[in-house]
């Protein structure tokens, strides 16, 4: 993938409501902003990858979007890996460019939150037949079970998980557009917030919202952005199952495999990263990804979090835009937050929260309940 | 529980074809509804689809020693304070309303 780069980005503010604007409308806005950021005219865009929004889920979404934007495409598709879709788009776009199919691929996500009922109806049948009758409301109940098992096996403590939410809130306060960027959190705030799914508290759970984000993947020789292009040094993808009951050990995830592939491709290791943007639907997801990507040993995530400052100015900058926990989770677009923020940091465009001398970063997407995993290693 | 006639692999959720060896229609075998607690979660906030259960409720993940420790979800019928990792439990088949449909569902309690 050395002949491809990420040449532009766009991210809409997180919104509790998008008013009359549909997911298609948000997609169009993200597309225009991302193309402009990459310095591209409409006619130069010849690739499109999207995640079908929960709102307005239907067939032929890439075609509908191309039609709406009057794009002439040589490569277009849907990437459906839940929260790993966005990261999955990036290497697919790079592979398509290297295969000679196209030169500039819009990788886009956008969604409008209209309630959880629509999402539930899109779940696979096995969830509705074998999981819902047990009250295992996906995914809250499953992540709570993972957290409890991690606490049992490794002695992880609630205050360690809470610190992840606290540090990410600090990051959100330096991020324009964050849904929860106005008020700091303390560990006591998190632990005293209502219990949603024991042992996970309200502030350890993402808040659904509306929004959108995307990046442009370009052939290196054709990139026109005014910003320094970002190299895709490595990518890895792994997964095999949906139901948490099938995992041999629910405190390990396929992220171990996706990260191993990505770092090997890049010729780097976790310790070489200057920033880490990790999918964070729940605090326990961040903790497990820290372990599985190799930032610390399995079971040491709690101690790692307690011993490091995860804020943008700290010794381990992580989820520097606040992550989904504090920026908000705009449906399928939540998975684009780690990608966009890594690119923004490596381009030196993070403003107040810019991590000094950031040259290498990892962006990780996670779909389902630690099921679909995609790791990207990026550099400037 | 389904157990493959070709490779003896236990399946849950149910399948029409074994994911290990490809045999069709793995037959069902009676398995004692007893096992050990692997994890659990107590839901305090009502989410879509589970309104009929009523919060708070506890969902348990139980490993079945008679089925190669395959894990099954179920609703907990006792007090949450009774739960501990590895605790011996027994189950029964109850029913849960999911929307307007009554669906069979496992219920677990401590083995006495």
CSV table of C-alpha atoms in Angstrom, one decimal:
chain,number,residue,atom,x,y,z
A,1,UNK,CA,0.0,0.0,0.0
A,2,UNK,CA,3.0,2.2,-0.3
A,3,UNK,CA,1.7,3.8,-3.5
A,4,UNK,CA,-1.4,5.1,-1.8
A,5,UNK,CA,-2.0,7.9,0.8
A,6,UNK,CA,-4.8,9.4,2.8
A,7,UNK,CA,-5.1,12.9,1.2
A,8,UNK,CA,-8.0,14.5,3.0
A,9,UNK,CA,-10.6,14.3,5.8
A,10,UNK,CA,-13.9,15.6,6.9
A,11,UNK,CA,-15.8,15.3,10.2
A,12,UNK,CA,-19.2,16.8,11.0
A,13,UNK,CA,-20.1,18.0,14.5
A,14,UNK,CA,-21.8,15.4,16.6
A,15,UNK,CA,-25.5,16.2,16.9
A,16,UNK,CA,-28.2,14.9,19.1
A,17,UNK,CA,-30.6,15.5,16.2
A,18,UNK,CA,-29.9,16.4,12.6
A,19,UNK,CA,-33.3,18.0,12.3
A,20,UNK,CA,-34.7,17.5,8.8
A,21,UNK,CA,-31.4,16.4,7.3
A,22,UNK,CA,-31.4,12.7,6.4
A,23,UNK,CA,-28.4,10.3,6.4
A,24,UNK,CA,-28.2,10.9,2.6
A,25,UNK,CA,-27.9,14.6,3.3
A,26,UNK,CA,-25.1,14.1,5.8
A,27,UNK,CA,-23.3,11.7,3.4
A,28,UNK,CA,-23.4,14.4,0.7
A,29,UNK,CA,-22.0,17.0,3.1
A,30,UNK,CA,-19.2,14.7,4.2
A,31,UNK,CA,-18.4,13.8,0.6
A,32,UNK,CA,-18.1,17.4,-0.5
A,33,UNK,CA,-16.0,18.4,2.5
A,34,UNK,CA,-13.7,15.5,2.2
A,35,UNK,CA,-13.1,16.0,-1.5
A,36,UNK,CA,-12.5,19.7,-1.0
A,37,UNK,CA,-10.0,18.9,1.8
A,38,UNK,CA,-8.1,16.6,-0.6
A,39,UNK,CA,-8.1,19.4,-3.2
A,40,UNK,CA,-10.2,17.3,-5.6
A,41,UNK,CA,-12.8,18.3,-8.1
A,42,UNK,CA,-15.9,16.1,-8.5
A,43,UNK,CA,-14.7,14.6,-11.8
A,44,UNK,CA,-11.5,13.3,-10.2
A,45,UNK,CA,-13.3,11.1,-7.6
A,46,UNK,CA,-13.6,7.6,-9.1
A,47,UNK,CA,-14.0,5.5,-6.0
A,48,UNK,CA,-16.6,5.3,-3.2
A,49,UNK,CA,-16.8,3.1,-0.1
A,50,UNK,CA,-19.6,3.6,2.4
A,51,UNK,CA,-21.2,2.0,5.4
A,52,UNK,CA,-24.9,1.7,4.9
A,53,UNK,CA,-26.6,3.9,7.5
A,54,UNK,CA,-29.0,2.4,10.0
A,55,UNK,CA,-31.4,5.2,9.1
A,56,UNK,CA,-32.7,4.5,5.6
A,57,UNK,CA,-31.0,1.1,5.4
A,58,UNK,CA,-31.6,-0.3,1.9
A,59,UNK,CA,-29.9,-1.9,-1.2
A,60,UNK,CA,-27.8,0.1,-3.6
A,61,UNK,CA,-26.6,2.8,-1.3
A,62,UNK,CA,-23.3,3.4,-3.1
A,63,UNK,CA,-25.3,3.8,-6.3
A,64,UNK,CA,-27.8,6.1,-4.7
A,65,UNK,CA,-25.0,8.3,-3.3
A,66,UNK,CA,-23.1,8.3,-6.6
A,67,UNK,CA,-26.4,9.3,-8.3
A,68,UNK,CA,-27.0,12.1,-5.8
A,69,UNK,CA,-23.5,13.5,-6.1
A,70,UNK,CA,-23.2,12.9,-9.9
A,71,UNK,CA,-20.1,10.8,-9.5
A,72,UNK,CA,-18.6,8.7,-12.3
A,73,UNK,CA,-17.1,5.7,-10.4
A,74,UNK,CA,-14.8,2.8,-11.3
A,75,UNK,CA,-15.0,1.3,-7.9
A,76,UNK,CA,-17.8,1.4,-5.3
A,77,UNK,CA,-19.0,-0.8,-2.6
A,78,UNK,CA,-20.4,-1.2,1.0
A,79,UNK,CA,-18.2,-2.2,3.8
A,80,UNK,CA,-20.2,-3.8,6.6
A,81,UNK,CA,-18.1,-4.7,9.6
A,82,UNK,CA,-20.0,-2.7,12.2
A,83,UNK,CA,-17.7,-0.4,14.0
A,84,UNK,CA,-14.7,-1.7,12.0
A,85,UNK,CA,-16.2,-0.6,8.7
A,86,UNK,CA,-14.4,2.7,8.5
A,87,UNK,CA,-10.9,1.3,9.1
A,88,UNK,CA,-11.8,-1.6,6.7
A,89,UNK,CA,-12.6,1.0,4.0
A,90,UNK,CA,-9.1,2.5,4.1
A,91,UNK,CA,-7.1,-0.6,3.1
A,92,UNK,CA,-9.8,-1.8,0.7
A,93,UNK,CA,-9.5,1.6,-1.0
A,94,UNK,CA,-5.8,1.4,-1.1
A,95,UNK,CA,-6.0,-2.2,-2.6
A,96,UNK,CA,-8.4,-1.0,-5.3
A,97,UNK,CA,-6.0,1.8,-6.2
A,98,UNK,CA,-3.0,-0.5,-6.3
A,99,UNK,CA,-5.1,-2.9,-8.5
A,100,UNK,CA,-5.5,0.0,-11.0
A,101,UNK,CA,-9.2,0.4,-10.6
A,102,UNK,CA,-9.2,4.0,-9.5
A,103,UNK,CA,-7.2,6.9,-8.2
A,104,UNK,CA,-9.2,8.7,-5.5
A,105,UNK,CA,-11.6,6.8,-3.2
A,106,UNK,CA,-14.1,8.6,-0.9
A,107,UNK,CA,-14.3,6.5,2.3
A,108,UNK,CA,-17.5,7.8,4.0
A,109,UNK,CA,-19.7,7.2,7.0
A,110,UNK,CA,-22.8,9.1,8.2
A,111,UNK,CA,-25.9,8.3,10.2
A,112,UNK,CA,-28.9,9.9,11.7
A,113,UNK,CA,-30.0,8.6,15.1
A,114,UNK,CA,-33.7,7.9,15.2
A,115,UNK,CA,-33.9,5.4,18.1
A,116,UNK,CA,-32.6,1.9,18.8
A,117,UNK,CA,-35.6,0.1,17.3
A,118,UNK,CA,-34.3,0.3,13.7
A,119,UNK,CA,-30.9,-1.0,14.6
A,120,UNK,CA,-32.5,-3.9,16.4
A,121,UNK,CA,-34.5,-4.9,13.4
A,122,UNK,CA,-31.3,-5.1,11.3
A,123,UNK,CA,-29.6,-7.5,13.7
A,124,UNK,CA,-29.0,-11.1,12.4
A,125,UNK,CA,-31.7,-13.6,13.2
A,126,UNK,CA,-29.6,-15.6,15.7
A,127,UNK,CA,-29.4,-12.5,17.9
A,128,UNK,CA,-33.2,-12.2,17.9
A,129,UNK,CA,-33.8,-15.8,18.6
A,130,UNK,CA,-30.9,-16.9,20.8
A,131,UNK,CA,-29.9,-13.7,22.6
A,132,UNK,CA,-32.8,-11.2,23.0
A,133,UNK,CA,-35.0,-13.7,25.0
A,134,UNK,CA,-32.3,-13.7,27.7
A,135,UNK,CA,-32.3,-10.0,28.1
A,136,UNK,CA,-28.9,-9.8,26.6
A,137,UNK,CA,-29.6,-6.6,24.9
A,138,UNK,CA,-26.8,-6.3,22.4
A,139,UNK,CA,-24.3,-5.0,22.9
A,140,UNK,CA,-24.5,-3.6,26.4
A,141,UNK,CA,-25.0,-6.9,28.2
A,142,UNK,CA,-22.2,-8.6,26.3
A,143,UNK,CA,-19.6,-5.9,27.0
A,144,UNK,CA,-20.7,-5.9,30.6
A,145,UNK,CA,-20.0,-9.7,30.7
A,146,UNK,CA,-16.6,-9.1,29.2
A,147,UNK,CA,-15.8,-6.5,31.8
A,148,UNK,CA,-16.9,-8.7,34.6
A,149,UNK,CA,-14.8,-11.6,33.3
A,150,UNK,CA,-11.8,-9.3,32.9
A,151,UNK,CA,-12.3,-8.1,36.5
A,152,UNK,CA,-12.5,-11.7,37.7
A,153,UNK,CA,-9.4,-13.0,35.8
A,154,UNK,CA,-7.1,-10.0,36.1
A,155,UNK,CA,-8.3,-8.0,39.1
A,156,UNK,CA,-9.3,-5.0,36.9
A,157,UNK,CA,-11.0,-2.4,39.0
A,158,UNK,CA,-14.0,-0.1,38.2
A,159,UNK,CA,-12.0,3.0,38.9
A,160,UNK,CA,-9.4,1.9,36.3
A,161,UNK,CA,-12.1,1.6,33.6
A,162,UNK,CA,-13.6,4.9,34.7
A,163,UNK,CA,-10.2,6.7,34.2
A,164,UNK,CA,-10.5,6.0,30.5
A,165,UNK,CA,-13.8,7.9,30.3
A,166,UNK,CA,-12.3,10.7,32.4
A,167,UNK,CA,-9.2,11.2,30.2
A,168,UNK,CA,-11.2,11.0,27.0
A,169,UNK,CA,-13.6,13.7,28.4
A,170,UNK,CA,-10.5,15.9,28.9
A,171,UNK,CA,-9.6,15.3,25.2
A,172,UNK,CA,-13.2,16.2,24.1
A,173,UNK,CA,-13.0,19.5,25.9
A,174,UNK,CA,-10.3,20.5,23.4
A,175,UNK,CA,-12.3,19.2,20.4
A,176,UNK,CA,-14.8,21.5,18.5
A,177,UNK,CA,-17.9,19.6,17.7
A,178,UNK,CA,-17.8,17.1,20.5
A,179,UNK,CA,-21.2,16.3,22.0
A,180,UNK,CA,-19.8,16.2,25.5
A,181,UNK,CA,-17.0,18.7,25.4
A,182,UNK,CA,-18.2,21.3,27.9
A,183,UNK,CA,-17.9,19.7,31.3
A,184,UNK,CA,-15.0,17.7,32.8
A,185,UNK,CA,-15.5,14.3,34.4
A,186,UNK,CA,-13.9,12.8,37.5
A,187,UNK,CA,-13.6,9.1,38.4
A,188,UNK,CA,-16.2,9.6,41.1
A,189,UNK,CA,-18.6,11.2,38.5
A,190,UNK,CA,-18.3,8.1,36.4
A,191,UNK,CA,-18.7,5.6,39.3
A,192,UNK,CA,-21.6,7.6,40.7
A,193,UNK,CA,-23.4,7.8,37.3
A,194,UNK,CA,-26.4,5.5,36.9
A,195,UNK,CA,-25.6,1.9,36.4
A,196,UNK,CA,-26.6,0.9,32.9
A,197,UNK,CA,-25.5,-2.7,32.7
A,198,UNK,CA,-23.5,-3.7,35.8
A,199,UNK,CA,-20.5,-3.3,35.9
A,200,UNK,CA,-20.7,-0.6,33.3
A,201,UNK,CA,-21.9,2.9,34.3
A,202,UNK,CA,-23.6,5.5,32.2
A,203,UNK,CA,-20.4,7.5,31.4
A,204,UNK,CA,-18.7,4.2,30.3
A,205,UNK,CA,-21.3,3.7,27.5
A,206,UNK,CA,-21.5,5.7,24.2
A,207,UNK,CA,-24.3,8.0,23.5
A,208,UNK,CA,-25.9,7.5,20.1
A,209,UNK,CA,-26.2,10.7,18.0
A,210,UNK,CA,-26.1,11.9,14.4
A,211,UNK,CA,-23.1,12.9,12.3
A,212,UNK,CA,-20.6,11.8,9.7
A,213,UNK,CA,-17.0,11.6,8.9
A,214,UNK,CA,-14.7,10.4,6.1
A,215,UNK,CA,-11.3,10.3,4.5
A,216,UNK,CA,-10.0,10.3,0.9
A,217,UNK,CA,-7.6,7.6,-0.1
A,218,UNK,CA,-5.5,8.6,-3.2
A,219,UNK,CA,-2.9,7.3,-5.4
A,220,UNK,CA,0.3,8.9,-4.0
A,221,UNK,CA,1.3,10.2,-7.4
A,222,UNK,CA,-2.1,11.8,-7.9
A,223,UNK,CA,-2.6,13.3,-4.5
A,224,UNK,CA,-3.3,17.1,-4.7
A,225,UNK,CA,-4.0,18.0,-1.1
A,226,UNK,CA,-2.4,21.1,0.4
A,227,UNK,CA,-1.8,19.0,3.5
A,228,UNK,CA,1.0,16.5,3.8
A,229,UNK,CA,-0.4,13.1,2.7
A,230,UNK,CA,-0.5,10.3,5.2
A,231,UNK,CA,1.1,7.0,4.4
A,232,UNK,CA,-0.7,3.7,5.1
A,233,UNK,CA,2.2,1.6,6.4
A,234,UNK,CA,0.2,-1.4,7.5
A,235,UNK,CA,-3.3,-2.9,7.8
A,236,UNK,CA,-4.7,-6.0,9.4
A,237,UNK,CA,-8.2,-7.5,9.6
A,238,UNK,CA,-9.4,-10.5,11.7
A,239,UNK,CA,-12.7,-12.0,12.9
A,240,UNK,CA,-14.8,-15.2,12.8
A,241,UNK,CA,-17.9,-15.1,14.8
A,242,UNK,CA,-20.8,-13.0,16.1
A,243,UNK,CA,-22.0,-14.6,19.3
A,244,UNK,CA,-19.9,-13.9,22.3
A,245,UNK,CA,-20.8,-17.3,23.7
A,246,UNK,CA,-18.6,-18.9,21.1
A,247,UNK,CA,-15.3,-17.2,22.0
A,248,UNK,CA,-12.9,-19.5,23.9
A,249,UNK,CA,-11.9,-16.6,26.1
A,250,UNK,CA,-14.0,-13.4,26.1
A,251,UNK,CA,-11.2,-11.3,27.5
A,252,UNK,CA,-9.1,-11.7,24.3
A,253,UNK,CA,-10.2,-10.4,20.9
A,254,UNK,CA,-9.3,-10.8,17.3
A,255,UNK,CA,-7.5,-7.5,17.6
A,256,UNK,CA,-4.5,-9.4,18.6
A,257,UNK,CA,-4.4,-10.9,15.1
A,258,UNK,CA,-5.4,-7.8,13.1
A,259,UNK,CA,-2.7,-5.7,15.0
A,260,UNK,CA,0.0,-8.3,14.6
A,261,UNK,CA,-0.6,-8.3,10.8
A,262,UNK,CA,-0.7,-4.5,10.6
A,263,UNK,CA,2.4,-3.9,12.7
A,264,UNK,CA,4.3,-6.7,10.8
A,265,UNK,CA,3.4,-5.1,7.5
A,266,UNK,CA,4.6,-1.7,8.8
A,267,UNK,CA,7.7,-3.1,10.3
A,268,UNK,CA,6.8,-1.4,13.6
A,269,UNK,CA,5.4,-2.3,17.0
A,270,UNK,CA,2.9,-0.8,19.3
A,271,UNK,CA,5.6,1.1,21.3
A,272,UNK,CA,6.6,3.0,18.2
A,273,UNK,CA,3.2,4.7,18.0
A,274,UNK,CA,2.9,8.4,19.0
A,275,UNK,CA,-0.9,8.4,19.1
A,276,UNK,CA,-3.4,5.5,19.6
A,277,UNK,CA,-7.0,5.9,18.5
A,278,UNK,CA,-8.9,2.9,19.6
A,279,UNK,CA,-12.6,2.0,19.1
A,280,UNK,CA,-14.3,2.9,22.3
A,281,UNK,CA,-18.0,1.9,22.4
A,282,UNK,CA,-17.4,1.1,26.1
A,283,UNK,CA,-14.5,1.7,28.4
A,284,UNK,CA,-13.8,-2.0,28.6
A,285,UNK,CA,-13.3,-2.1,24.8
A,286,UNK,CA,-10.4,0.4,25.1
A,287,UNK,CA,-8.9,-1.6,27.9
A,288,UNK,CA,-8.9,-4.8,25.9
A,289,UNK,CA,-7.6,-3.2,22.8
A,290,UNK,CA,-4.7,-1.6,24.7
A,291,UNK,CA,-3.8,-5.2,25.7
A,292,UNK,CA,-4.5,-6.9,22.3
A,293,UNK,CA,-2.7,-4.3,20.2
A,294,UNK,CA,0.4,-4.9,22.4
A,295,UNK,CA,0.6,-1.6,24.5
A,296,UNK,CA,0.7,-3.8,27.6
A,297,UNK,CA,0.5,-7.5,28.5
A,298,UNK,CA,-2.9,-9.3,28.7
A,299,UNK,CA,-4.5,-8.5,32.0
A,300,UNK,CA,-2.3,-5.4,32.6
A,301,UNK,CA,-4.7,-2.9,31.0
A,302,UNK,CA,-6.1,-1.6,34.3
A,303,UNK,CA,-2.6,-0.9,35.6
A,304,UNK,CA,-1.6,0.6,32.3
A,305,UNK,CA,-4.5,3.0,32.3
A,306,UNK,CA,-3.9,4.0,35.9
A,307,UNK,CA,-0.2,4.6,35.3
A,308,UNK,CA,-0.5,6.7,32.1
A,309,UNK,CA,-2.0,10.0,31.2
A,310,UNK,CA,-4.3,9.3,28.2
A,311,UNK,CA,-5.0,12.9,27.4
A,312,UNK,CA,-3.6,14.7,24.3
A,313,UNK,CA,-0.8,16.3,26.4
A,314,UNK,CA,-0.1,13.1,28.4
A,315,UNK,CA,2.5,10.4,28.1
A,316,UNK,CA,0.1,8.1,26.1
A,317,UNK,CA,-2.2,10.2,23.9
A,318,UNK,CA,-5.2,8.0,23.2
A,319,UNK,CA,-8.6,8.9,21.6
A,320,UNK,CA,-7.4,12.5,21.5
A,321,UNK,CA,-10.7,13.9,20.1
A,322,UNK,CA,-12.6,12.4,23.0
A,323,UNK,CA,-13.5,9.2,21.2
A,324,UNK,CA,-17.0,8.0,20.9
A,325,UNK,CA,-17.5,8.1,24.6
A,326,UNK,CA,-17.3,11.9,24.7
A,327,UNK,CA,-17.4,13.0,21.0
A,328,UNK,CA,-20.6,10.9,20.5
A,329,UNK,CA,-21.4,7.8,18.5
A,330,UNK,CA,-23.1,8.8,15.2
A,331,UNK,CA,-24.1,5.3,14.3
A,332,UNK,CA,-21.8,3.6,11.8
A,333,UNK,CA,-19.8,6.8,11.6
A,334,UNK,CA,-18.5,6.2,15.1
A,335,UNK,CA,-15.9,3.9,13.6
A,336,UNK,CA,-14.5,6.7,11.5
A,337,UNK,CA,-13.5,8.8,14.6
A,338,UNK,CA,-10.3,6.8,15.2
A,339,UNK,CA,-9.3,7.1,11.5
A,340,UNK,CA,-10.0,10.8,11.1
A,341,UNK,CA,-8.4,11.7,14.4
A,342,UNK,CA,-5.2,9.7,13.6
A,343,UNK,CA,-5.0,11.4,10.2
A,344,UNK,CA,-5.6,14.8,11.7
A,345,UNK,CA,-2.9,14.4,14.3
A,346,UNK,CA,-0.4,13.1,11.8
A,347,UNK,CA,-1.2,16.0,9.5
A,348,UNK,CA,-0.6,18.4,12.4
A,349,UNK,CA,-4.1,19.8,12.2
A,350,UNK,CA,-5.4,19.0,15.6
A,351,UNK,CA,-5.3,22.5,16.9
A,352,UNK,CA,-5.3,22.9,20.7
A,353,UNK,CA,-5.0,19.2,21.2
A,354,UNK,CA,-2.2,18.6,18.8
A,355,UNK,CA,0.2,15.9,20.0
A,356,UNK,CA,3.7,17.3,19.6
A,357,UNK,CA,5.9,15.6,17.0
A,358,UNK,CA,3.3,12.9,16.2
A,359,UNK,CA,4.7,11.0,13.2
A,360,UNK,CA,3.2,7.5,13.6
A,361,UNK,CA,-0.2,6.4,14.8
A,362,UNK,CA,-2.5,3.4,15.0
A,363,UNK,CA,-6.2,3.6,14.3
A,364,UNK,CA,-8.3,0.6,15.3
A,365,UNK,CA,-11.9,-0.3,14.5
A,366,UNK,CA,-14.0,-2.9,16.3
A,367,UNK,CA,-17.3,-4.3,15.2
A,368,UNK,CA,-19.9,-6.3,17.1
A,369,UNK,CA,-18.8,-7.5,20.5
A,370,UNK,CA,-15.0,-7.6,20.0
A,371,UNK,CA,-15.8,-9.6,16.8
A,372,UNK,CA,-14.7,-7.7,13.6
A,373,UNK,CA,-11.3,-6.1,14.1
A,374,UNK,CA,-9.3,-3.8,11.7
A,375,UNK,CA,-6.0,-2.2,12.6
A,376,UNK,CA,-4.3,0.6,10.5
A,377,UNK,CA,-0.8,1.8,11.0
A,378,UNK,CA,-0.4,5.3,9.6
A,379,UNK,CA,2.5,7.8,9.3
A,380,UNK,CA,3.3,11.2,8.0
B,1,UNK,CA,-28.0,-29.2,22.1
B,2,UNK,CA,-26.9,-30.0,18.6
B,3,UNK,CA,-23.9,-32.4,18.2
B,4,UNK,CA,-22.4,-33.1,14.8
B,5,UNK,CA,-22.7,-36.7,13.7
B,6,UNK,CA,-19.6,-36.3,11.6
B,7,UNK,CA,-17.1,-34.6,14.0
B,8,UNK,CA,-18.8,-34.5,17.4
B,9,UNK,CA,-18.6,-30.7,17.5
B,10,UNK,CA,-21.3,-29.1,19.8
B,11,UNK,CA,-23.2,-26.3,18.3
B,12,UNK,CA,-24.9,-23.2,19.8
B,13,UNK,CA,-26.7,-21.3,18.4
B,14,UNK,CA,-28.4,-23.9,16.3
B,15,UNK,CA,-27.1,-24.5,12.7
B,16,UNK,CA,-28.3,-26.3,9.7
B,17,UNK,CA,-24.8,-27.4,8.7
B,18,UNK,CA,-21.7,-28.1,10.8
B,19,UNK,CA,-19.2,-25.3,10.6
B,20,UNK,CA,-16.4,-27.7,11.3
B,21,UNK,CA,-16.9,-30.6,8.9
B,22,UNK,CA,-19.8,-29.6,6.8
B,23,UNK,CA,-22.3,-32.4,7.8
B,24,UNK,CA,-25.9,-31.5,7.3
B,25,UNK,CA,-28.5,-31.2,10.0
B,26,UNK,CA,-26.5,-32.0,13.2
B,27,UNK,CA,-28.8,-34.1,15.4
B,28,UNK,CA,-30.1,-32.8,18.8
B,29,UNK,CA,-29.0,-34.5,22.0
B,30,UNK,CA,-30.5,-34.2,25.4
B,31,UNK,CA,-28.0,-32.5,27.7
B,32,UNK,CA,-28.5,-32.0,31.5
B,33,UNK,CA,-29.3,-28.3,32.0
B,34,UNK,CA,-26.5,-27.7,34.5
B,35,UNK,CA,-23.2,-25.9,34.3
B,36,UNK,CA,-20.9,-23.3,35.8
B,37,UNK,CA,-21.2,-19.5,35.7
B,38,UNK,CA,-18.8,-18.0,33.3
B,39,UNK,CA,-19.9,-14.4,33.5
B,40,UNK,CA,-23.0,-12.3,34.1
B,41,UNK,CA,-24.4,-8.8,33.6
B,42,UNK,CA,-27.2,-7.0,35.4
B,43,UNK,CA,-29.2,-4.6,33.2
B,44,UNK,CA,-30.7,-1.6,34.9
B,45,UNK,CA,-31.7,0.4,31.9
B,46,UNK,CA,-34.5,-0.8,29.6
B,47,UNK,CA,-33.4,-1.4,26.0
B,48,UNK,CA,-35.5,-2.1,23.0
B,49,UNK,CA,-36.9,-5.7,22.8
B,50,UNK,CA,-36.5,-6.7,26.3
B,51,UNK,CA,-39.2,-4.6,27.9
B,52,UNK,CA,-41.2,-7.7,28.9
B,53,UNK,CA,-38.4,-8.9,31.3
B,54,UNK,CA,-38.5,-5.7,33.4
B,55,UNK,CA,-35.4,-4.1,35.0
B,56,UNK,CA,-33.3,-4.9,36.8
B,57,UNK,CA,-32.6,-8.4,35.5
B,58,UNK,CA,-29.5,-10.5,35.3
B,59,UNK,CA,-28.3,-12.3,32.2
B,60,UNK,CA,-25.8,-15.2,32.9
B,61,UNK,CA,-23.4,-17.0,30.6
B,62,UNK,CA,-23.1,-20.6,31.7
B,63,UNK,CA,-20.6,-23.2,30.5
B,64,UNK,CA,-22.0,-26.7,30.1
B,65,UNK,CA,-19.6,-29.4,31.1
B,66,UNK,CA,-21.7,-32.1,29.4
B,67,UNK,CA,-21.4,-30.2,26.1
B,68,UNK,CA,-17.6,-29.5,25.9
B,69,UNK,CA,-18.2,-26.4,28.0
B,70,UNK,CA,-20.2,-24.7,25.3
B,71,UNK,CA,-21.7,-21.6,26.8
B,72,UNK,CA,-25.4,-20.7,26.8
B,73,UNK,CA,-27.0,-17.5,27.8
B,74,UNK,CA,-29.9,-17.4,30.2
B,75,UNK,CA,-31.9,-15.3,32.6
B,76,UNK,CA,-31.0,-15.5,36.3
B,77,UNK,CA,-33.8,-16.4,38.7
B,78,UNK,CA,-32.1,-15.8,42.0
B,79,UNK,CA,-30.6,-12.8,43.7
B,80,UNK,CA,-27.5,-11.3,42.0
B,81,UNK,CA,-25.7,-11.5,45.2
B,82,UNK,CA,-25.8,-15.3,44.9
B,83,UNK,CA,-23.7,-15.3,41.8
B,84,UNK,CA,-20.0,-16.0,41.6
B,85,UNK,CA,-17.7,-17.1,38.9
B,86,UNK,CA,-17.7,-20.9,38.5
B,87,UNK,CA,-20.8,-21.4,40.7
B,88,UNK,CA,-22.7,-24.6,40.0
B,89,UNK,CA,-26.1,-23.8,38.5
B,90,UNK,CA,-29.1,-25.7,37.1
B,91,UNK,CA,-31.5,-24.5,34.5
B,92,UNK,CA,-35.1,-24.8,33.3
B,93,UNK,CA,-36.9,-23.8,30.1
B,94,UNK,CA,-39.2,-20.8,30.5
B,95,UNK,CA,-40.5,-18.2,28.1
B,96,UNK,CA,-39.9,-14.6,27.3
B,97,UNK,CA,-42.1,-12.2,25.3
B,98,UNK,CA,-40.0,-10.5,22.6
B,99,UNK,CA,-42.3,-8.0,21.1
B,100,UNK,CA,-45.5,-9.9,20.5
B,101,UNK,CA,-43.9,-13.3,20.2
B,102,UNK,CA,-43.4,-15.7,23.1
B,103,UNK,CA,-39.9,-17.3,22.8
B,104,UNK,CA,-38.6,-20.2,24.8
B,105,UNK,CA,-35.7,-19.1,27.0
B,106,UNK,CA,-33.4,-20.7,29.6
B,107,UNK,CA,-33.6,-19.7,33.3
B,108,UNK,CA,-30.8,-20.5,35.7
B,109,UNK,CA,-30.6,-20.8,39.5
B,110,UNK,CA,-28.0,-22.1,42.0
B,111,UNK,CA,-27.7,-25.8,42.2
B,112,UNK,CA,-28.7,-27.0,45.7
